[in-house]
PDB file of C-alpha atoms in Angstrom:
ATOM      1  CA  UNK A   1      26.106 -36.075  20.697  1.00 44.00           C
ATOM      2  CA  UNK A   2      23.873 -33.336  21.514  1.00 44.00           C
ATOM      3  CA  UNK A   3      23.150 -32.304  17.813  1.00 45.00           C
ATOM      4  CA  UNK A   4      22.250 -36.154  17.168  1.00 45.00           C
ATOM      5  CA  UNK A   5      19.619 -36.046  20.017  1.00 46.00           C
ATOM      6  CA  UNK A   6      18.534 -32.520  18.795  1.00 53.00           C
ATOM      7  CA  UNK A   7      18.408 -32.468  15.131  1.00 50.00           C
ATOM      8  CA  UNK A   8      15.726 -30.034  14.893  1.00 54.00           C
ATOM      9  CA  UNK A   9      17.474 -27.194  16.551  1.00 58.00           C
ATOM     10  CA  UNK A  10      14.902 -23.906  17.314  1.00 60.00           C
ATOM     11  CA  UNK A  11      16.878 -20.782  16.707  1.00 58.00           C
ATOM     12  CA  UNK A  12      14.108 -18.964  18.766  1.00 56.00           C
ATOM     13  CA  UNK A  13      14.654 -21.182  21.799  1.00 58.00           C
ATOM     14  CA  UNK A  14      15.470 -19.240  24.967  1.00 53.00           C
ATOM     15  CA  UNK A  15      14.465 -15.960  23.455  1.00 58.00           C
ATOM     16  CA  UNK A  16      10.755 -15.992  25.183  1.00 61.00           C
ATOM     17  CA  UNK A  17       9.981 -12.769  27.139  1.00 63.00           C
ATOM     18  CA  UNK A  18       7.116 -12.140  29.768  1.00 76.00           C
ATOM     19  CA  UNK A  19       3.901 -10.795  28.673  1.00 75.00           C
ATOM     20  CA  UNK A  20       4.454  -7.623  30.294  1.00 82.00           C
ATOM     21  CA  UNK A  21       7.786  -7.065  28.650  1.00 83.00           C
ATOM     22  CA  UNK A  22       6.158  -7.628  25.196  1.00 81.00           C
ATOM     23  CA  UNK A  23       3.407  -4.974  26.482  1.00 88.00           C
ATOM     24  CA  UNK A  24       5.931  -2.405  27.460  1.00 91.00           C
ATOM     25  CA  UNK A  25       7.964  -2.902  24.178  1.00 90.00           C
ATOM     26  CA  UNK A  26       4.579  -2.545  22.123  1.00 91.00           C
ATOM     27  CA  UNK A  27       4.040   0.850  24.170  1.00 94.00           C
ATOM     28  CA  UNK A  28       7.548   2.261  23.384  1.00 94.00           C
ATOM     29  CA  UNK A  29       6.918   1.261  19.408  1.00 94.00           C
ATOM     30  CA  UNK A  30       3.929   2.841  19.305  1.00 96.00           C
ATOM     31  CA  UNK A  31       4.915   6.115  21.146  1.00 97.00           C
ATOM     32  CA  UNK A  32       8.041   6.490  18.815  1.00 96.00           C
ATOM     33  CA  UNK A  33       5.690   5.933  15.834  1.00 95.00           C
ATOM     34  CA  UNK A  34       3.229   8.545  17.326  1.00 96.00           C
ATOM     35  CA  UNK A  35       6.071  11.000  17.913  1.00 97.00           C
ATOM     36  CA  UNK A  36       7.470  10.376  14.271  1.00 96.00           C
ATOM     37  CA  UNK A  37       4.003  11.252  12.904  1.00 96.00           C
ATOM     38  CA  UNK A  38       3.593  14.288  15.174  1.00 97.00           C
ATOM     39  CA  UNK A  39       6.945  15.863  14.075  1.00 97.00           C
ATOM     40  CA  UNK A  40       6.061  15.309  10.541  1.00 97.00           C
ATOM     41  CA  UNK A  41       2.434  16.633  11.023  1.00 96.00           C
ATOM     42  CA  UNK A  42       4.174  19.899  12.787  1.00 96.00           C
ATOM     43  CA  UNK A  43       6.814  20.403  10.053  1.00 97.00           C
ATOM     44  CA  UNK A  44       4.022  20.139   7.438  1.00 96.00           C
ATOM     45  CA  UNK A  45       1.989  22.789   9.343  1.00 95.00           C
ATOM     46  CA  UNK A  46       5.027  25.033   9.261  1.00 95.00           C
ATOM     47  CA  UNK A  47       5.939  24.537   5.779  1.00 92.00           C
ATOM     48  CA  UNK A  48       4.334  24.497   3.213  1.00 93.00           C
ATOM     49  CA  UNK A  49       1.226  24.563   5.377  1.00 94.00           C
ATOM     50  CA  UNK A  50      -2.278  23.121   5.246  1.00 94.00           C
ATOM     51  CA  UNK A  51      -3.659  25.577   2.835  1.00 93.00           C
ATOM     52  CA  UNK A  52      -0.877  25.031   0.218  1.00 95.00           C
ATOM     53  CA  UNK A  53      -1.202  21.168   0.719  1.00 95.00           C
ATOM     54  CA  UNK A  54      -4.911  21.092  -0.042  1.00 94.00           C
ATOM     55  CA  UNK A  55      -4.134  23.450  -3.039  1.00 94.00           C
ATOM     56  CA  UNK A  56      -1.604  20.828  -4.233  1.00 95.00           C
ATOM     57  CA  UNK A  57      -4.147  18.105  -3.693  1.00 94.00           C
ATOM     58  CA  UNK A  58      -6.823  19.801  -5.741  1.00 94.00           C
ATOM     59  CA  UNK A  59      -4.429  21.086  -8.470  1.00 93.00           C
ATOM     60  CA  UNK A  60      -5.445  18.171 -10.841  1.00 93.00           C
ATOM     61  CA  UNK A  61      -9.448  19.331 -10.430  1.00 92.00           C
ATOM     62  CA  UNK A  62      -8.839  23.097 -10.657  1.00 91.00           C
ATOM     63  CA  UNK A  63      -6.984  22.879 -13.844  1.00 90.00           C
ATOM     64  CA  UNK A  64     -10.055  21.483 -15.495  1.00 88.00           C
ATOM     65  CA  UNK A  65     -12.584  23.824 -13.870  1.00 87.00           C
ATOM     66  CA  UNK A  66     -14.038  26.619 -15.995  1.00 82.00           C
ATOM     67  CA  UNK A  67     -12.014  30.221 -16.008  1.00 81.00           C
ATOM     68  CA  UNK A  68     -12.061  31.821 -12.722  1.00 80.00           C
ATOM     69  CA  UNK A  69     -14.299  29.071 -11.009  1.00 84.00           C
ATOM     70  CA  UNK A  70     -13.035  27.741  -7.464  1.00 87.00           C
ATOM     71  CA  UNK A  71     -14.181  25.159  -5.116  1.00 92.00           C
ATOM     72  CA  UNK A  72     -16.594  25.947  -2.346  1.00 92.00           C
ATOM     73  CA  UNK A  73     -17.113  24.674   1.226  1.00 92.00           C
ATOM     74  CA  UNK A  74     -20.696  23.989   2.190  1.00 90.00           C
ATOM     75  CA  UNK A  75     -19.721  23.493   5.625  1.00 90.00           C
ATOM     76  CA  UNK A  76     -18.734  26.158   8.171  1.00 92.00           C
ATOM     77  CA  UNK A  77     -15.775  24.532   9.573  1.00 93.00           C
ATOM     78  CA  UNK A  78     -14.801  22.686   6.555  1.00 93.00           C
ATOM     79  CA  UNK A  79     -12.041  25.395   5.415  1.00 93.00           C
ATOM     80  CA  UNK A  80     -10.088  24.609   8.517  1.00 94.00           C
ATOM     81  CA  UNK A  81     -10.685  20.988   9.112  1.00 94.00           C
ATOM     82  CA  UNK A  82     -10.324  19.589   5.609  1.00 95.00           C
ATOM     83  CA  UNK A  83      -6.758  21.099   5.205  1.00 95.00           C
ATOM     84  CA  UNK A  84      -5.936  19.874   8.531  1.00 96.00           C
ATOM     85  CA  UNK A  85      -7.062  16.325   7.651  1.00 94.00           C
ATOM     86  CA  UNK A  86      -4.936  16.560   4.412  1.00 95.00           C
ATOM     87  CA  UNK A  87      -1.914  17.805   6.725  1.00 96.00           C
ATOM     88  CA  UNK A  88      -2.508  14.571   9.050  1.00 95.00           C
ATOM     89  CA  UNK A  89      -2.693  12.182   6.076  1.00 92.00           C
ATOM     90  CA  UNK A  90       0.689  13.811   4.688  1.00 93.00           C
ATOM     91  CA  UNK A  91       2.340  13.631   8.108  1.00 94.00           C
ATOM     92  CA  UNK A  92       1.576  10.089   8.440  1.00 93.00           C
ATOM     93  CA  UNK A  93       2.792   8.977   4.635  1.00 90.00           C
ATOM     94  CA  UNK A  94       5.997  11.013   5.565  1.00 92.00           C
ATOM     95  CA  UNK A  95       6.475   9.249   8.915  1.00 93.00           C
ATOM     96  CA  UNK A  96       5.584   5.571   7.309  1.00 89.00           C
ATOM     97  CA  UNK A  97       9.072   4.523   7.244  1.00 88.00           C
ATOM     98  CA  UNK A  98       9.573   5.111  10.796  1.00 91.00           C
ATOM     99  CA  UNK A  99       6.104   3.412  11.663  1.00 91.00           C
ATOM    100  CA  UNK A 100       6.993   0.265   9.519  1.00 87.00           C
ATOM    101  CA  UNK A 101      10.385   0.255  11.019  1.00 88.00           C
ATOM    102  CA  UNK A 102       8.859   0.289  14.601  1.00 90.00           C
ATOM    103  CA  UNK A 103       6.395  -2.527  13.549  1.00 88.00           C
ATOM    104  CA  UNK A 104       9.339  -4.730  12.186  1.00 86.00           C
ATOM    105  CA  UNK A 105      11.431  -4.222  15.148  1.00 85.00           C
ATOM    106  CA  UNK A 106       8.457  -5.445  17.075  1.00 87.00           C
ATOM    107  CA  UNK A 107       8.102  -8.679  15.383  1.00 84.00           C
ATOM    108  CA  UNK A 108      11.364  -9.369  14.165  1.00 82.00           C
ATOM    109  CA  UNK A 109      12.602 -11.254  17.189  1.00 81.00           C
ATOM    110  CA  UNK A 110       9.904 -13.865  16.993  1.00 77.00           C
ATOM    111  CA  UNK A 111      10.583 -14.613  13.440  1.00 76.00           C
ATOM    112  CA  UNK A 112      13.067 -17.204  11.858  1.00 77.00           C
ATOM    113  CA  UNK A 113      15.782 -16.245   9.645  1.00 80.00           C
ATOM    114  CA  UNK A 114      13.822 -17.488   6.707  1.00 73.00           C
ATOM    115  CA  UNK A 115      10.754 -15.381   7.670  1.00 72.00           C
ATOM    116  CA  UNK A 116      12.917 -12.366   8.045  1.00 77.00           C
ATOM    117  CA  UNK A 117      14.471 -12.812   4.691  1.00 79.00           C
ATOM    118  CA  UNK A 118      10.630 -12.890   3.200  1.00 78.00           C
ATOM    119  CA  UNK A 119       8.991 -10.509   5.187  1.00 80.00           C
ATOM    120  CA  UNK A 120      11.316  -7.462   5.204  1.00 80.00           C
ATOM    121  CA  UNK A 121      11.153  -7.594   1.215  1.00 85.00           C
ATOM    122  CA  UNK A 122       7.578  -7.727   1.334  1.00 84.00           C
ATOM    123  CA  UNK A 123       7.276  -4.882   3.750  1.00 84.00           C
ATOM    124  CA  UNK A 124       9.503  -2.468   1.611  1.00 88.00           C
ATOM    125  CA  UNK A 125       8.064  -3.689  -1.788  1.00 90.00           C
ATOM    126  CA  UNK A 126       4.445  -3.488  -0.748  1.00 88.00           C
ATOM    127  CA  UNK A 127       5.125   0.362   0.609  1.00 89.00           C
ATOM    128  CA  UNK A 128       6.823   1.245  -2.201  1.00 93.00           C
ATOM    129  CA  UNK A 129       4.088  -0.166  -4.504  1.00 93.00           C
ATOM    130  CA  UNK A 130       1.434   1.648  -2.501  1.00 92.00           C
ATOM    131  CA  UNK A 131       3.037   4.924  -3.051  1.00 93.00           C
ATOM    132  CA  UNK A 132       3.349   4.252  -6.739  1.00 95.00           C
ATOM    133  CA  UNK A 133      -0.236   3.623  -7.081  1.00 94.00           C
ATOM    134  CA  UNK A 134      -1.020   6.943  -5.292  1.00 94.00           C
ATOM    135  CA  UNK A 135       1.454   8.531  -7.537  1.00 95.00           C
ATOM    136  CA  UNK A 136      -0.019   7.070 -10.772  1.00 95.00           C
ATOM    137  CA  UNK A 137      -3.291   8.097  -9.492  1.00 94.00           C
ATOM    138  CA  UNK A 138      -2.562  11.728  -8.756  1.00 95.00           C
ATOM    139  CA  UNK A 139      -0.220  12.566 -11.710  1.00 94.00           C
ATOM    140  CA  UNK A 140      -2.010  10.630 -14.507  1.00 92.00           C
ATOM    141  CA  UNK A 141      -5.545   9.139 -13.696  1.00 92.00           C
ATOM    142  CA  UNK A 142      -6.893  12.545 -12.059  1.00 93.00           C
ATOM    143  CA  UNK A 143      -5.924  14.781 -15.014  1.00 90.00           C
ATOM    144  CA  UNK A 144      -7.475  12.524 -17.370  1.00 88.00           C
ATOM    145  CA  UNK A 145     -10.591  11.584 -15.385  1.00 88.00           C
ATOM    146  CA  UNK A 146     -11.450  15.393 -14.419  1.00 90.00           C
ATOM    147  CA  UNK A 147     -10.496  16.365 -18.396  1.00 87.00           C
ATOM    148  CA  UNK A 148     -13.205  13.748 -19.482  1.00 85.00           C
ATOM    149  CA  UNK A 149     -15.811  14.420 -17.029  1.00 84.00           C
ATOM    150  CA  UNK A 150     -15.748  18.180 -17.625  1.00 82.00           C
ATOM    151  CA  UNK A 151     -16.191  17.501 -21.285  1.00 82.00           C
ATOM    152  CA  UNK A 152     -19.457  16.047 -20.617  1.00 82.00           C
ATOM    153  CA  UNK A 153     -20.604  18.926 -18.412  1.00 78.00           C
ATOM    154  CA  UNK A 154     -23.502  20.968 -19.882  1.00 82.00           C
ATOM    155  CA  UNK A 155     -22.943  24.630 -20.665  1.00 80.00           C
ATOM    156  CA  UNK A 156     -25.706  25.733 -18.486  1.00 80.00           C
ATOM    157  CA  UNK A 157     -23.947  24.817 -15.177  1.00 82.00           C
ATOM    158  CA  UNK A 158     -21.116  25.786 -13.282  1.00 79.00           C
ATOM    159  CA  UNK A 159     -18.981  23.338 -11.886  1.00 80.00           C
ATOM    160  CA  UNK A 160     -18.004  24.181  -8.149  1.00 85.00           C
ATOM    161  CA  UNK A 161     -17.217  20.930  -6.275  1.00 90.00           C
ATOM    162  CA  UNK A 162     -17.382  21.012  -2.572  1.00 93.00           C
ATOM    163  CA  UNK A 163     -13.973  20.606  -0.838  1.00 94.00           C
ATOM    164  CA  UNK A 164     -14.994  17.634   1.421  1.00 93.00           C
ATOM    165  CA  UNK A 165     -16.532  15.546  -1.220  1.00 92.00           C
ATOM    166  CA  UNK A 166     -13.570  16.146  -3.086  1.00 94.00           C
ATOM    167  CA  UNK A 167     -11.517  14.917  -0.213  1.00 93.00           C
ATOM    168  CA  UNK A 168     -13.598  11.731  -0.046  1.00 92.00           C
ATOM    169  CA  UNK A 169     -13.477  11.275  -3.648  1.00 92.00           C
ATOM    170  CA  UNK A 170      -9.455  11.643  -3.582  1.00 93.00           C
ATOM    171  CA  UNK A 171      -9.197   9.317  -0.566  1.00 92.00           C
ATOM    172  CA  UNK A 172     -11.183   6.445  -2.126  1.00 91.00           C
ATOM    173  CA  UNK A 173      -9.200   6.738  -5.266  1.00 92.00           C
ATOM    174  CA  UNK A 174      -5.977   6.815  -3.634  1.00 93.00           C
ATOM    175  CA  UNK A 175      -6.894   3.599  -1.598  1.00 91.00           C
ATOM    176  CA  UNK A 176      -8.229   1.675  -4.774  1.00 92.00           C
ATOM    177  CA  UNK A 177      -5.045   2.494  -6.652  1.00 94.00           C
ATOM    178  CA  UNK A 178      -2.749   1.940  -3.610  1.00 92.00           C
ATOM    179  CA  UNK A 179      -4.415  -1.511  -2.924  1.00 92.00           C
ATOM    180  CA  UNK A 180      -4.548  -2.421  -6.693  1.00 93.00           C
ATOM    181  CA  UNK A 181      -0.682  -2.030  -6.955  1.00 94.00           C
ATOM    182  CA  UNK A 182      -0.365  -4.343  -3.919  1.00 92.00           C
ATOM    183  CA  UNK A 183      -1.413  -7.474  -6.476  1.00 94.00           C
ATOM    184  CA  UNK A 184       2.458  -8.601  -7.157  1.00 93.00           C
ATOM    185  CA  UNK A 185       3.156  -8.748  -3.412  1.00 92.00           C
ATOM    186  CA  UNK A 186      -0.378 -10.875  -3.017  1.00 92.00           C
ATOM    187  CA  UNK A 187       0.643 -13.314  -5.870  1.00 93.00           C
ATOM    188  CA  UNK A 188       4.042 -13.825  -4.444  1.00 90.00           C
ATOM    189  CA  UNK A 189       2.950 -14.574  -0.653  1.00 88.00           C
ATOM    190  CA  UNK A 190       0.196 -16.818  -2.212  1.00 88.00           C
ATOM    191  CA  UNK A 191       2.932 -18.759  -4.059  1.00 88.00           C
ATOM    192  CA  UNK A 192       5.548 -18.721  -1.296  1.00 84.00           C
ATOM    193  CA  UNK A 193       3.634 -19.937   1.343  1.00 79.00           C
ATOM    194  CA  UNK A 194       2.151 -22.884  -0.877  1.00 81.00           C
ATOM    195  CA  UNK A 195      -1.584 -21.697  -0.727  1.00 83.00           C
ATOM    196  CA  UNK A 196      -1.543 -21.976  -4.544  1.00 87.00           C
ATOM    197  CA  UNK A 197       1.429 -22.812  -7.406  1.00 88.00           C
ATOM    198  CA  UNK A 198       2.739 -20.357  -9.775  1.00 90.00           C
ATOM    199  CA  UNK A 199       1.217 -22.538 -12.537  1.00 91.00           C
ATOM    200  CA  UNK A 200      -2.110 -22.613 -11.253  1.00 91.00           C
ATOM    201  CA  UNK A 201      -1.792 -18.537 -11.186  1.00 91.00           C
ATOM    202  CA  UNK A 202      -0.642 -18.627 -14.670  1.00 92.00           C
ATOM    203  CA  UNK A 203      -3.756 -20.655 -15.633  1.00 92.00           C
ATOM    204  CA  UNK A 204      -6.034 -18.444 -13.673  1.00 92.00           C
ATOM    205  CA  UNK A 205      -4.733 -15.447 -15.713  1.00 91.00           C
ATOM    206  CA  UNK A 206      -7.763 -15.129 -17.812  1.00 93.00           C
ATOM    207  CA  UNK A 207      -9.988 -15.107 -14.728  1.00 94.00           C
ATOM    208  CA  UNK A 208      -8.003 -12.475 -13.197  1.00 94.00           C
ATOM    209  CA  UNK A 209      -8.345 -10.183 -16.177  1.00 94.00           C
ATOM    210  CA  UNK A 210     -12.279 -10.359 -15.644  1.00 95.00           C
ATOM    211  CA  UNK A 211     -12.031  -9.880 -12.219  1.00 94.00           C
ATOM    212  CA  UNK A 212      -9.645  -6.855 -12.876  1.00 94.00           C
ATOM    213  CA  UNK A 213     -12.148  -5.056 -14.949  1.00 94.00           C
ATOM    214  CA  UNK A 214     -15.103  -5.751 -12.645  1.00 94.00           C
ATOM    215  CA  UNK A 215     -13.112  -4.398  -9.839  1.00 91.00           C
ATOM    216  CA  UNK A 216     -12.376  -1.286 -11.746  1.00 91.00           C
ATOM    217  CA  UNK A 217     -15.937  -0.692 -12.705  1.00 90.00           C
ATOM    218  CA  UNK A 218     -16.974  -1.141  -9.329  1.00 89.00           C
ATOM    219  CA  UNK A 219     -14.637   1.157  -7.238  1.00 86.00           C
ATOM    220  CA  UNK A 220     -14.046   4.003  -9.932  1.00 85.00           C
ATOM    221  CA  UNK A 221     -16.171   6.654 -11.373  1.00 81.00           C
ATOM    222  CA  UNK A 222     -18.369   5.628 -13.981  1.00 78.00           C
ATOM    223  CA  UNK A 223     -16.233   6.657 -16.977  1.00 79.00           C
ATOM    224  CA  UNK A 224     -14.163   4.382 -19.263  1.00 85.00           C
ATOM    225  CA  UNK A 225     -10.898   6.458 -18.676  1.00 84.00           C
ATOM    226  CA  UNK A 226     -10.694   5.625 -14.750  1.00 86.00           C
ATOM    227  CA  UNK A 227     -11.779   2.265 -15.021  1.00 89.00           C
ATOM    228  CA  UNK A 228      -9.026   1.145 -17.909  1.00 91.00           C
ATOM    229  CA  UNK A 229      -6.359   3.161 -16.026  1.00 90.00           C
ATOM    230  CA  UNK A 230      -7.141   0.538 -12.867  1.00 92.00           C
ATOM    231  CA  UNK A 231      -7.838  -2.421 -14.724  1.00 93.00           C
ATOM    232  CA  UNK A 232      -4.432  -2.561 -17.114  1.00 94.00           C
ATOM    233  CA  UNK A 233      -2.035  -1.744 -14.326  1.00 94.00           C
ATOM    234  CA  UNK A 234      -3.511  -4.476 -12.505  1.00 94.00           C
ATOM    235  CA  UNK A 235      -3.352  -7.042 -15.519  1.00 95.00           C
ATOM    236  CA  UNK A 236       0.294  -5.864 -15.845  1.00 95.00           C
ATOM    237  CA  UNK A 237       1.248  -5.979 -12.065  1.00 95.00           C
ATOM    238  CA  UNK A 238      -0.374  -9.458 -11.960  1.00 95.00           C
ATOM    239  CA  UNK A 239       1.979 -10.516 -14.510  1.00 94.00           C
ATOM    240  CA  UNK A 240       4.930  -8.664 -12.642  1.00 93.00           C
ATOM    241  CA  UNK A 241       3.766 -10.893  -9.590  1.00 93.00           C
ATOM    242  CA  UNK A 242       4.067 -14.141 -11.466  1.00 93.00           C
ATOM    243  CA  UNK A 243       7.699 -13.452 -12.722  1.00 93.00           C
ATOM    244  CA  UNK A 244       8.549 -12.594  -8.973  1.00 90.00           C
ATOM    245  CA  UNK A 245       6.785 -15.353  -7.686  1.00 89.00           C
ATOM    246  CA  UNK A 246       8.804 -17.687 -10.159  1.00 88.00           C
ATOM    247  CA  UNK A 247      12.158 -16.043  -9.327  1.00 83.00           C
ATOM    248  CA  UNK A 248      11.492 -16.434  -5.523  1.00 78.00           C
ATOM    249  CA  UNK A 249      10.301 -20.163  -5.608  1.00 71.00           C
ATOM    250  CA  UNK A 250      13.317 -21.205  -7.633  1.00 68.00           C
ATOM    251  CA  UNK A 251      15.487 -19.349  -5.163  1.00 55.00           C
ATOM    252  CA  UNK A 252      13.648 -21.088  -2.118  1.00 55.00           C
ATOM    253  CA  UNK A 253      14.023 -24.723  -3.426  1.00 47.00           C
ATOM    254  CA  UNK A 254      18.005 -25.032  -3.123  1.00 44.00           C
ATOM    255  CA  UNK A 255      17.859 -23.783   0.601  1.00 42.00           C
ATOM    256  CA  UNK A 256      14.903 -26.213   1.326  1.00 44.00           C
ATOM    257  CA  UNK A 257      16.799 -28.921  -0.214  1.00 43.00           C
ATOM    258  CA  UNK A 258      19.866 -27.997   1.590  1.00 44.00           C
ATOM    259  CA  UNK A 259      17.988 -28.020   5.010  1.00 47.00           C
ATOM    260  CA  UNK A 260      16.501 -31.474   4.113  1.00 43.00           C
ATOM    261  CA  UNK A 261      19.736 -32.892   3.023  1.00 42.00           C
ATOM    262  CA  UNK A 262      21.357 -31.561   6.208  1.00 42.00           C
ATOM    263  CA  UNK A 263      18.684 -33.214   8.577  1.00 43.00           C
ATOM    264  CA  UNK A 264      19.182 -36.549   6.783  1.00 44.00           C
ATOM    265  CA  UNK A 265      22.910 -36.481   7.237  1.00 44.00           C
ATOM    266  CA  UNK A 266      22.085 -36.000  10.980  1.00 41.00           C
TER     267      UNK A 266
END
């Protein structure tokens, strides 16, 4: 009888907590995330060390500088602070699984079962795609871009890039490629929440290609190598997103249909 009177049962009913309890849990989750970042930062300071990490980051550029040329520091404290910044960033990336888990553990109790099934794979896949974009930029794009740029350098100058300027360039490129590799996740989310259909996304394929090349021309250095290296993967990832969106949409229809039939039976 009770099930007949309440056909739409809310699985989150009775799980509400006081606002202060939420704040305390948020504090604990943030504290654990900060501790994880601090531990990773301390470990990286001990080995391999901030200086070695910066040398590793600068390796793609140094490999294409003229023989015997090194990078320079125009700021007095840059040789100390720039490697420390790199170590802090590396520590955050190393602790990112713990940070994401703490965020997931905080919001998961307030999500329905179908939302948990969608959010957790998206968090994991978006993290892996971001790392893939950063790795693609470091191992492939940097080498081609620096080689292309140095081939145009006049013989009358000596290339000696500043370490702070290089750090800013690297961070911009990492963010650009990491964000560009999130295209499949964005496509899946748009299709899954019903903002736009998969068929409409397929029709917009040509527009996306144009937008991808415009974005690549704006946020990358003014060379054709880096522009193609960003635009082409974005187009391929868009197609991957369409395939994933089609698969998840087909997987969602039986569940929705089942819920609808069960509600009709009630």
